[in-house]
PDB file of C-alpha atoms in Angstrom:
ATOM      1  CA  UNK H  15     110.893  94.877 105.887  1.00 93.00           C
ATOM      2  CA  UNK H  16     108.719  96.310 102.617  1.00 96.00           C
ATOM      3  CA  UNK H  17     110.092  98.635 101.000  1.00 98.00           C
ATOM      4  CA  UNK H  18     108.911 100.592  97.349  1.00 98.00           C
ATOM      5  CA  UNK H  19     110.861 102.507  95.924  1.00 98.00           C
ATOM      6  CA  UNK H  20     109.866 105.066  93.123  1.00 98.00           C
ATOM      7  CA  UNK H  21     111.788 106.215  90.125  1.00 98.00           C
ATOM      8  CA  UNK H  22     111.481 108.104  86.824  1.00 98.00           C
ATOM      9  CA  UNK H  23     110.147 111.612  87.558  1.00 97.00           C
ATOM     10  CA  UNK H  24     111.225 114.851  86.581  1.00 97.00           C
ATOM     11  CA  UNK H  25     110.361 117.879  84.098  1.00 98.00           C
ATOM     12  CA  UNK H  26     109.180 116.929  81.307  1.00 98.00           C
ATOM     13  CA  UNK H  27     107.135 119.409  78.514  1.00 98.00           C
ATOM     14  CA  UNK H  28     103.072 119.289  77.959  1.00 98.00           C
ATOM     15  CA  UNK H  29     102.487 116.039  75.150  1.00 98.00           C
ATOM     16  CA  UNK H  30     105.625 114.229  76.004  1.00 98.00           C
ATOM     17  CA  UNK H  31     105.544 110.944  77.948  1.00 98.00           C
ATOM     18  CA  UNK H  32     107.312 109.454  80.813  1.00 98.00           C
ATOM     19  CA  UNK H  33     108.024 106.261  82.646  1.00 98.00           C
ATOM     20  CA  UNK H  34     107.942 105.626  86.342  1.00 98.00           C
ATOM     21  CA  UNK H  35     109.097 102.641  88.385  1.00 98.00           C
ATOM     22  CA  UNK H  36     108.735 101.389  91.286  1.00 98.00           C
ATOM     23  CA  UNK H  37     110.688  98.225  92.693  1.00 98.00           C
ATOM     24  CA  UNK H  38     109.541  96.896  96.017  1.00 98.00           C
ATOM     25  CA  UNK H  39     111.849  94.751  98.570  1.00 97.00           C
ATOM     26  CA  UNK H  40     110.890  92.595 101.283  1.00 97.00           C
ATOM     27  CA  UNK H  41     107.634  90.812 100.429  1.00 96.00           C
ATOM     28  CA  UNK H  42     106.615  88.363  97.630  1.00 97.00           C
ATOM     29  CA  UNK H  43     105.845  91.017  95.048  1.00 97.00           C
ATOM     30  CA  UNK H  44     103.729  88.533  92.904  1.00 97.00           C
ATOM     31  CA  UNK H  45     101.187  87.753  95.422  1.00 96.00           C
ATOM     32  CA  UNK H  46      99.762  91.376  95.917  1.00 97.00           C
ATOM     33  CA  UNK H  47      98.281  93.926  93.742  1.00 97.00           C
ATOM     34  CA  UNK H  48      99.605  97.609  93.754  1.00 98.00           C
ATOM     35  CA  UNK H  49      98.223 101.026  93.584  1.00 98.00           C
ATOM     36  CA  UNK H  50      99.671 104.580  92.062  1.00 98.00           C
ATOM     37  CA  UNK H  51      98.006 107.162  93.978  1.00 98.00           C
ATOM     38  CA  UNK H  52      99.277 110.985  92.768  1.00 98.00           C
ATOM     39  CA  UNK H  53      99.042 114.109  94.815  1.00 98.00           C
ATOM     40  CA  UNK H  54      99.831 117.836  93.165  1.00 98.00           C
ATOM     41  CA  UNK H  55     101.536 120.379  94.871  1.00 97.00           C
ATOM     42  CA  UNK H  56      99.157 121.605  98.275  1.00 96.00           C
ATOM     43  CA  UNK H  57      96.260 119.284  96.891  1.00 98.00           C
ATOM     44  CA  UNK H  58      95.121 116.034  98.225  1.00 98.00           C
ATOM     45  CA  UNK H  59      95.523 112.235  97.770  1.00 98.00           C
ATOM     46  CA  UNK H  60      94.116 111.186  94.141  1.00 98.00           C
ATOM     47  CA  UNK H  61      93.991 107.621  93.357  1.00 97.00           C
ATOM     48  CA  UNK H  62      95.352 106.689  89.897  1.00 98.00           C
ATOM     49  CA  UNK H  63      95.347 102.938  88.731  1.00 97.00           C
ATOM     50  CA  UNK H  64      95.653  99.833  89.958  1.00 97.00           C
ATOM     51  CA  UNK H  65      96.813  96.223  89.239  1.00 97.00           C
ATOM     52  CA  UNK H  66      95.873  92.686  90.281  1.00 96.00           C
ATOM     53  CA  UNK H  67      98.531  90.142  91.397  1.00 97.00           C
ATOM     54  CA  UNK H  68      99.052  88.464  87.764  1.00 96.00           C
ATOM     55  CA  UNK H  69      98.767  91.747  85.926  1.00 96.00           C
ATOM     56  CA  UNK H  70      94.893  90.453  84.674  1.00 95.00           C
ATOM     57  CA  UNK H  71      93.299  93.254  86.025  1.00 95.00           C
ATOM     58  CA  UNK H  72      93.905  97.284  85.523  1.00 96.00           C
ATOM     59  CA  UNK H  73      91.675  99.903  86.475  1.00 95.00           C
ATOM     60  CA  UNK H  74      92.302 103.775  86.150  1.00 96.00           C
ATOM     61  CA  UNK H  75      90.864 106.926  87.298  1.00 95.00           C
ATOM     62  CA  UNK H  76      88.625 108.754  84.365  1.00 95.00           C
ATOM     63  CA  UNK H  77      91.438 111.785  84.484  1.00 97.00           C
ATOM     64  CA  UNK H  78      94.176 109.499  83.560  1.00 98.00           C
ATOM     65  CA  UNK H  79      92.000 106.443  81.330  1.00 97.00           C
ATOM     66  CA  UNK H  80      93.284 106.221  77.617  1.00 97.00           C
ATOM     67  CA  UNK H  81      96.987 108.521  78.719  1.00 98.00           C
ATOM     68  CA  UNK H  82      98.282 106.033  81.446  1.00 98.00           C
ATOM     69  CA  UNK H  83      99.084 102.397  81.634  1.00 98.00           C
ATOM     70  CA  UNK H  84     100.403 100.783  84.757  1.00 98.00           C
ATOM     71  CA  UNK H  85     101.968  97.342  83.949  1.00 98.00           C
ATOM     72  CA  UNK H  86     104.154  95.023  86.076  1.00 98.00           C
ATOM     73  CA  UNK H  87     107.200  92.556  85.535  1.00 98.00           C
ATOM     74  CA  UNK H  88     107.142  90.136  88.459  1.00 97.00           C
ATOM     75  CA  UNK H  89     110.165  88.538  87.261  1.00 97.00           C
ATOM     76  CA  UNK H  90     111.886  92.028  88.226  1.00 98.00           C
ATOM     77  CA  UNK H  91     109.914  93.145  91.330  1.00 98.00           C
ATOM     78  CA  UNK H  92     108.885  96.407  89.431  1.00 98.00           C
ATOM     79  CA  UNK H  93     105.665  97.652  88.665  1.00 98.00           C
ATOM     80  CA  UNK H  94     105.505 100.647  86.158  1.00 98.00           C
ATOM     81  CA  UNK H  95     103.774 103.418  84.811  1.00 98.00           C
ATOM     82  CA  UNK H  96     103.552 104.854  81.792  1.00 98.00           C
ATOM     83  CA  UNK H  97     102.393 108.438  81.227  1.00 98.00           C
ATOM     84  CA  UNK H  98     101.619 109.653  77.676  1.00 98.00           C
ATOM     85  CA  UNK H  99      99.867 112.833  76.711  1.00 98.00           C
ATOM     86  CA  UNK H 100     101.164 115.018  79.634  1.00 98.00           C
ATOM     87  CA  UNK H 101      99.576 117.651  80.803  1.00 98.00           C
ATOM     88  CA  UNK H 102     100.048 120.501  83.221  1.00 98.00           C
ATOM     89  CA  UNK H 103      97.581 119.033  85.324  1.00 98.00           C
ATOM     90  CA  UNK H 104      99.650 115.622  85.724  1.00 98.00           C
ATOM     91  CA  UNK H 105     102.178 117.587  88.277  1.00 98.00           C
ATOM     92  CA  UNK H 106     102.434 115.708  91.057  1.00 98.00           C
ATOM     93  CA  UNK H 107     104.129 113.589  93.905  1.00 98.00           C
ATOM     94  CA  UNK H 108     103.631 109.683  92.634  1.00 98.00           C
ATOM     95  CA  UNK H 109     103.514 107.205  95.167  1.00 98.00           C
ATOM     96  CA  UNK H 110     103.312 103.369  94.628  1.00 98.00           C
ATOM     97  CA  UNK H 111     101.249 101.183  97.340  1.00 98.00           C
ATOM     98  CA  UNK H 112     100.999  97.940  97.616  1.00 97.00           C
ATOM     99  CA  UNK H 113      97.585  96.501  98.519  1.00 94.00           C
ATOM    100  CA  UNK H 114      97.342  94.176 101.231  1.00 90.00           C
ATOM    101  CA  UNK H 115      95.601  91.232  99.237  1.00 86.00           C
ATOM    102  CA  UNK H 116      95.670  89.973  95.411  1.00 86.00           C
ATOM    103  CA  UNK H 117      93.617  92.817  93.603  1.00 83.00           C
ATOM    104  CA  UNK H 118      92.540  95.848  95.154  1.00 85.00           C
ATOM    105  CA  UNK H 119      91.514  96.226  98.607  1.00 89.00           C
ATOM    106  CA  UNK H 120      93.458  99.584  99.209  1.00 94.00           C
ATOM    107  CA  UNK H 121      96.594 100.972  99.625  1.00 96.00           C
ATOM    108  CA  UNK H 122      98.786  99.836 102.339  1.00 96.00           C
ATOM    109  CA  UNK H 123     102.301 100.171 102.460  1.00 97.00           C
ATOM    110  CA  UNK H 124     103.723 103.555 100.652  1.00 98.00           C
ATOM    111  CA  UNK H 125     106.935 104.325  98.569  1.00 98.00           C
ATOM    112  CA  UNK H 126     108.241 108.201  99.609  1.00 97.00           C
ATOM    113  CA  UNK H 127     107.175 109.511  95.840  1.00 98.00           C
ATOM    114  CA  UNK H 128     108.619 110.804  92.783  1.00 98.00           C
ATOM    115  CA  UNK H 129     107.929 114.367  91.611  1.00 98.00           C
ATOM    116  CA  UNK H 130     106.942 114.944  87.829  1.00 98.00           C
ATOM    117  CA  UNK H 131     106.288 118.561  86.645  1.00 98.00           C
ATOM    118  CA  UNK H 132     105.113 119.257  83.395  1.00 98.00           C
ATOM    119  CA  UNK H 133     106.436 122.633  82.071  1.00 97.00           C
ATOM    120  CA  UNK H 134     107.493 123.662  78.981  1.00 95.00           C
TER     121      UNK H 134
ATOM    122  CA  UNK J   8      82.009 109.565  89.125  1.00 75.00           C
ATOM    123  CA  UNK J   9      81.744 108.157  92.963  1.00 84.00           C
ATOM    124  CA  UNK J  10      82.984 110.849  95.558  1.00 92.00           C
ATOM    125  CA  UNK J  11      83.883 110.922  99.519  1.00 96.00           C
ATOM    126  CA  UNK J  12      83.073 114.139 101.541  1.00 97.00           C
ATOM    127  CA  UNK J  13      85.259 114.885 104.602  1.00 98.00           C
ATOM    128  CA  UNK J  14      85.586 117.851 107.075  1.00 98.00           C
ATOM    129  CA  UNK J  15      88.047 120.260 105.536  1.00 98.00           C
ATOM    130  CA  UNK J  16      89.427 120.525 109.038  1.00 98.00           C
ATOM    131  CA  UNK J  17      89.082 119.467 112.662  1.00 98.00           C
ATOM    132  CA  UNK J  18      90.149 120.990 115.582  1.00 98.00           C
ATOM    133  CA  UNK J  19      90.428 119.236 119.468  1.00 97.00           C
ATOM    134  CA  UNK J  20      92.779 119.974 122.494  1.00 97.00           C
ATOM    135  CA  UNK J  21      95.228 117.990 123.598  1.00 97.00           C
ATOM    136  CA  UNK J  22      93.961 114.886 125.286  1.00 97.00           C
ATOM    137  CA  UNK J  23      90.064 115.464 123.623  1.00 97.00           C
ATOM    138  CA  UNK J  24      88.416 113.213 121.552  1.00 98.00           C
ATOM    139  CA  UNK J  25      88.462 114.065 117.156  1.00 98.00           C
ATOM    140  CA  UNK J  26      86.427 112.807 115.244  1.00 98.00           C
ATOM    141  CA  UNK J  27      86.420 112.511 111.637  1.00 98.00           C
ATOM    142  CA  UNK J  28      83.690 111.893 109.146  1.00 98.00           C
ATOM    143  CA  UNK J  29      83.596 110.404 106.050  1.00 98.00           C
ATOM    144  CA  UNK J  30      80.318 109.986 103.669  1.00 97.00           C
ATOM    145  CA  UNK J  31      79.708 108.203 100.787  1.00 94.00           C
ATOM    146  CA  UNK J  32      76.886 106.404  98.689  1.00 92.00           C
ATOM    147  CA  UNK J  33      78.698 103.053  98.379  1.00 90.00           C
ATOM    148  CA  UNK J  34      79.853 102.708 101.883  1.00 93.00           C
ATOM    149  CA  UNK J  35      77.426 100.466 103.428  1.00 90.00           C
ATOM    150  CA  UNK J  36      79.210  97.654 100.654  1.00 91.00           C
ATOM    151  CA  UNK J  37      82.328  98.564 100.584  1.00 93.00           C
ATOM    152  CA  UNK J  38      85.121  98.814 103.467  1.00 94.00           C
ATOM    153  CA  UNK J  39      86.597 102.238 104.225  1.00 97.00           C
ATOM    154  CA  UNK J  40      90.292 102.798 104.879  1.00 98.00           C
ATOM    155  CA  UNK J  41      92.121 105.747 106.615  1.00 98.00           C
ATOM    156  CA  UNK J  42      95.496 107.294 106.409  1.00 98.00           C
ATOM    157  CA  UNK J  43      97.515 109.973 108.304  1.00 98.00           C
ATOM    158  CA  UNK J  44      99.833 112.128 106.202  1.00 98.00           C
ATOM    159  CA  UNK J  45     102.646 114.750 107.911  1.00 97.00           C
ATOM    160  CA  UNK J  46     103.765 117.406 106.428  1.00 95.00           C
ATOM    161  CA  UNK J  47     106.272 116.358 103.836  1.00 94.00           C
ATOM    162  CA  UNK J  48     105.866 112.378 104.450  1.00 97.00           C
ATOM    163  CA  UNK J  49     104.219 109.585 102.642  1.00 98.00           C
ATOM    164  CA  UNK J  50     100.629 108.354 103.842  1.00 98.00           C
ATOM    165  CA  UNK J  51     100.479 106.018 106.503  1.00 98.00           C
ATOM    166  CA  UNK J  52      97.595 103.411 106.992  1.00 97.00           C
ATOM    167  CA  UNK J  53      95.813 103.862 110.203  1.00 98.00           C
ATOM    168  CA  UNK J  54      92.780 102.161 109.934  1.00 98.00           C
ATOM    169  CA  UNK J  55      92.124  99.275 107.146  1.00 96.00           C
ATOM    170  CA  UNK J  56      88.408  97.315 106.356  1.00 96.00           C
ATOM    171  CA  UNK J  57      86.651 100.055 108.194  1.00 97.00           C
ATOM    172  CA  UNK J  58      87.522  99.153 111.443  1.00 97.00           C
ATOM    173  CA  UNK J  59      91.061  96.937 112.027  1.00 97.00           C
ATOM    174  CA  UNK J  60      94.238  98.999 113.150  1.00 97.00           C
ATOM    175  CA  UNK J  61      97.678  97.642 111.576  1.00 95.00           C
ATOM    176  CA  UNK J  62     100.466  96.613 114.236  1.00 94.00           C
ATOM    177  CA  UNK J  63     102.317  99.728 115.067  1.00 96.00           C
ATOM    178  CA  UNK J  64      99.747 101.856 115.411  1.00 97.00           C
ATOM    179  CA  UNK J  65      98.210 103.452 118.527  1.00 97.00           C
ATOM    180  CA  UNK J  66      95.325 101.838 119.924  1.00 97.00           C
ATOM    181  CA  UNK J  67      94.294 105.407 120.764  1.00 98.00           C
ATOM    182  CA  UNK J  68      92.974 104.971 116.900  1.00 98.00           C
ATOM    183  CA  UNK J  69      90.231 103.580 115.843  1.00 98.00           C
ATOM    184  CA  UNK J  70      87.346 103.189 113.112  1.00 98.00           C
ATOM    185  CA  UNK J  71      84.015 102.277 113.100  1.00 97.00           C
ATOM    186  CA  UNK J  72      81.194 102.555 109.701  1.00 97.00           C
ATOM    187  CA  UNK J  73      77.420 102.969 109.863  1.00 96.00           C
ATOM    188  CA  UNK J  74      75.174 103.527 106.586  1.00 95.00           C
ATOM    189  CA  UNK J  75      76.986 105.929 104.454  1.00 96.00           C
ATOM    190  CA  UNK J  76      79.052 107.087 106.766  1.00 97.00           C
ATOM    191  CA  UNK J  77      82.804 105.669 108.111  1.00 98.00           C
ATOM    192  CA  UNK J  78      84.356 107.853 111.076  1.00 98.00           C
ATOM    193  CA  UNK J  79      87.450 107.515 112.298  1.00 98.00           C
ATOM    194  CA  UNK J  80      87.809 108.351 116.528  1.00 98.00           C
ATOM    195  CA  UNK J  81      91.459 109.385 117.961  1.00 98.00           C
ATOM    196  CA  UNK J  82      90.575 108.774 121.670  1.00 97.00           C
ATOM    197  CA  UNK J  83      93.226 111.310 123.405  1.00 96.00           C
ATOM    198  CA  UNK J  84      94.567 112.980 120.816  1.00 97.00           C
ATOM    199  CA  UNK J  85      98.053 113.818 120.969  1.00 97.00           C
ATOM    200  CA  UNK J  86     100.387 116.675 119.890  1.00 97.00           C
ATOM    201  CA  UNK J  87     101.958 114.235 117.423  1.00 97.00           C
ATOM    202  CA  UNK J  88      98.902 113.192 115.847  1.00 98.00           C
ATOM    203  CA  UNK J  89      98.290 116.565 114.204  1.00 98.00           C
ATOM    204  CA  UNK J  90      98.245 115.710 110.172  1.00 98.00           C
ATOM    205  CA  UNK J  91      96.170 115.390 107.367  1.00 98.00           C
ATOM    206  CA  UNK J  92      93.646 112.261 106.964  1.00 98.00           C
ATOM    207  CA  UNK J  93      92.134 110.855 104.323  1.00 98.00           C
ATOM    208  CA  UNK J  94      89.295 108.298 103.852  1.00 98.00           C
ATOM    209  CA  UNK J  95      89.555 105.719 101.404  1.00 97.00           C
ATOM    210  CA  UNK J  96      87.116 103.484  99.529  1.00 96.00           C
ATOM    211  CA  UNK J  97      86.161 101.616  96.173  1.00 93.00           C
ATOM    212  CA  UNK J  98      83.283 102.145  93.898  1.00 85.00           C
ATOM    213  CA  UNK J  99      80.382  99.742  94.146  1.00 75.00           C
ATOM    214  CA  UNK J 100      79.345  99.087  90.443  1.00 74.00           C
ATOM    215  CA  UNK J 101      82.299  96.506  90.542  1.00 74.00           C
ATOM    216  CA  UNK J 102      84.866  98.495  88.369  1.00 76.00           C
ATOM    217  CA  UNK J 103      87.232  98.259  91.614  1.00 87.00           C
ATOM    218  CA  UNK J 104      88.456 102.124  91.033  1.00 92.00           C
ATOM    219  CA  UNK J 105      89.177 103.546  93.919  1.00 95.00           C
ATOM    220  CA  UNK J 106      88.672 106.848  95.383  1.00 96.00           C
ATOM    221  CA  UNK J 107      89.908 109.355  98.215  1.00 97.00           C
ATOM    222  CA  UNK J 108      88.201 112.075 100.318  1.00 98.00           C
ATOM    223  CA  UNK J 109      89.174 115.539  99.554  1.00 97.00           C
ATOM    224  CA  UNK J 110      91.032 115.135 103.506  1.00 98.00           C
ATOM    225  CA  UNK J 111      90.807 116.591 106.608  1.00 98.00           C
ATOM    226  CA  UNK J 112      93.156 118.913 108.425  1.00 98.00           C
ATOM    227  CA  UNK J 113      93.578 117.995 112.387  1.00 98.00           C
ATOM    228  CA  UNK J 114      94.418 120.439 114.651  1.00 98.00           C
ATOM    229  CA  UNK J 115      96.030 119.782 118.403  1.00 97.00           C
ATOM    230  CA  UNK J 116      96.279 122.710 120.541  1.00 90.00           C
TER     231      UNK J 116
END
């Protein structure tokens, strides 16, 4: 069945930069885009980026344009993202979705999250 | 920036019909989408392109979109179906960034 699974949080201090992954099972990872989507501690759902199929496509949310780059290796059934420039604000749950068609439709199926805190 | 406005919460008895609302400028072009979040869980997809239920879930959900506004109509509601719900959509000028309500908080008692 699909399954994401999310890797790469943790604390890490205000400025510094981190790398999340996400490797999905059980569908053909290269024919559907995929979605972060972030959520802070007690706060709602927050969209974050998005990717088409083929990688030819990214979009971002303003708060995270010019800091954040999600990429994908198809070859590895991962998509990524990086996070440069953290701030306190970035604290949050991360979730990778995949989308049910080739760019972005919406989020459909959901990892379980990884938590990143920024602290110093 | 594009936003969606939702009910902070909602509030039914067992077996009653909830309702929740979502409004925004862009929906009469683009599709809405609707998830259910537990307490400590992931977000689950209840409704997708305003209106179409995934297998698995209870027909007892359902969506519907008019104008600017999508709604989302547990017929029955059940004990279990208390959570957090969120609207979903996309921005119309074409940049495909997508966007959440703030959520709504569904009571059954």
């Amino acid at each position: 069945q699909v399954q994401l699974v999310e890797s790469g949080g943790g604390v890490v201090q205000p400025g510094r930069s981190l790398r999340l992954s996400c490797a999905v099972f059980g569908f053909t990872f290269s024919s559907h885009g995929m979605h972060w989507v972030r959520q802070a501690p007690g706060k709602g759902l927050e969209w974050v980026a998005v990717i088409w199929y083929d990688g030819s496509e990214k979009y971002y949310a303003d708060s995270v344009k010019g800091r954040f780059t999600i990429s994908r290796d198809n070859s590895k059934n991962t998509l990524y993202l990086q996070m440069n420039s953290l701030r306190a604000e970035d604290t949050a749950v991360y979730y990778c979705a995949r989308d049910p068609g080739y760019s972005s439709s919406g989020p459909e199926y959901w990892g379980q999250g990884t938590l990143v805190t920024v602290s110093s | 920036s594009y936003d969606l406005t939702q009910p902070p919460s909602v509030s039914v008895s067992p077996g009653q019909t909830a309702r929740i609302t979502c409004s925004g400028d862009a929906l009469p072009k683009k599709y809405a989408y609707w998830y259910q979040q537990k307490s400590g869980q992931a977000p689950v997809l209840v409704i997708f392109e305003d209106n179409k239920r995934p297998s698995g879930i209870p027909e007892r959900f359902s969506g519907s979109s008019s104008g600017t506004m999508a709604t989302l109509t547990i017929s029955g509601a059940q004990v279990e179906d208390e959570a957090d719900y969120y609207c979903y959509s996309t921005d119309s000028s074409g940049n495909h960034r997508g966007v959440f309500g703030g959520g709504t908080k569904l009571t059954v008692l």
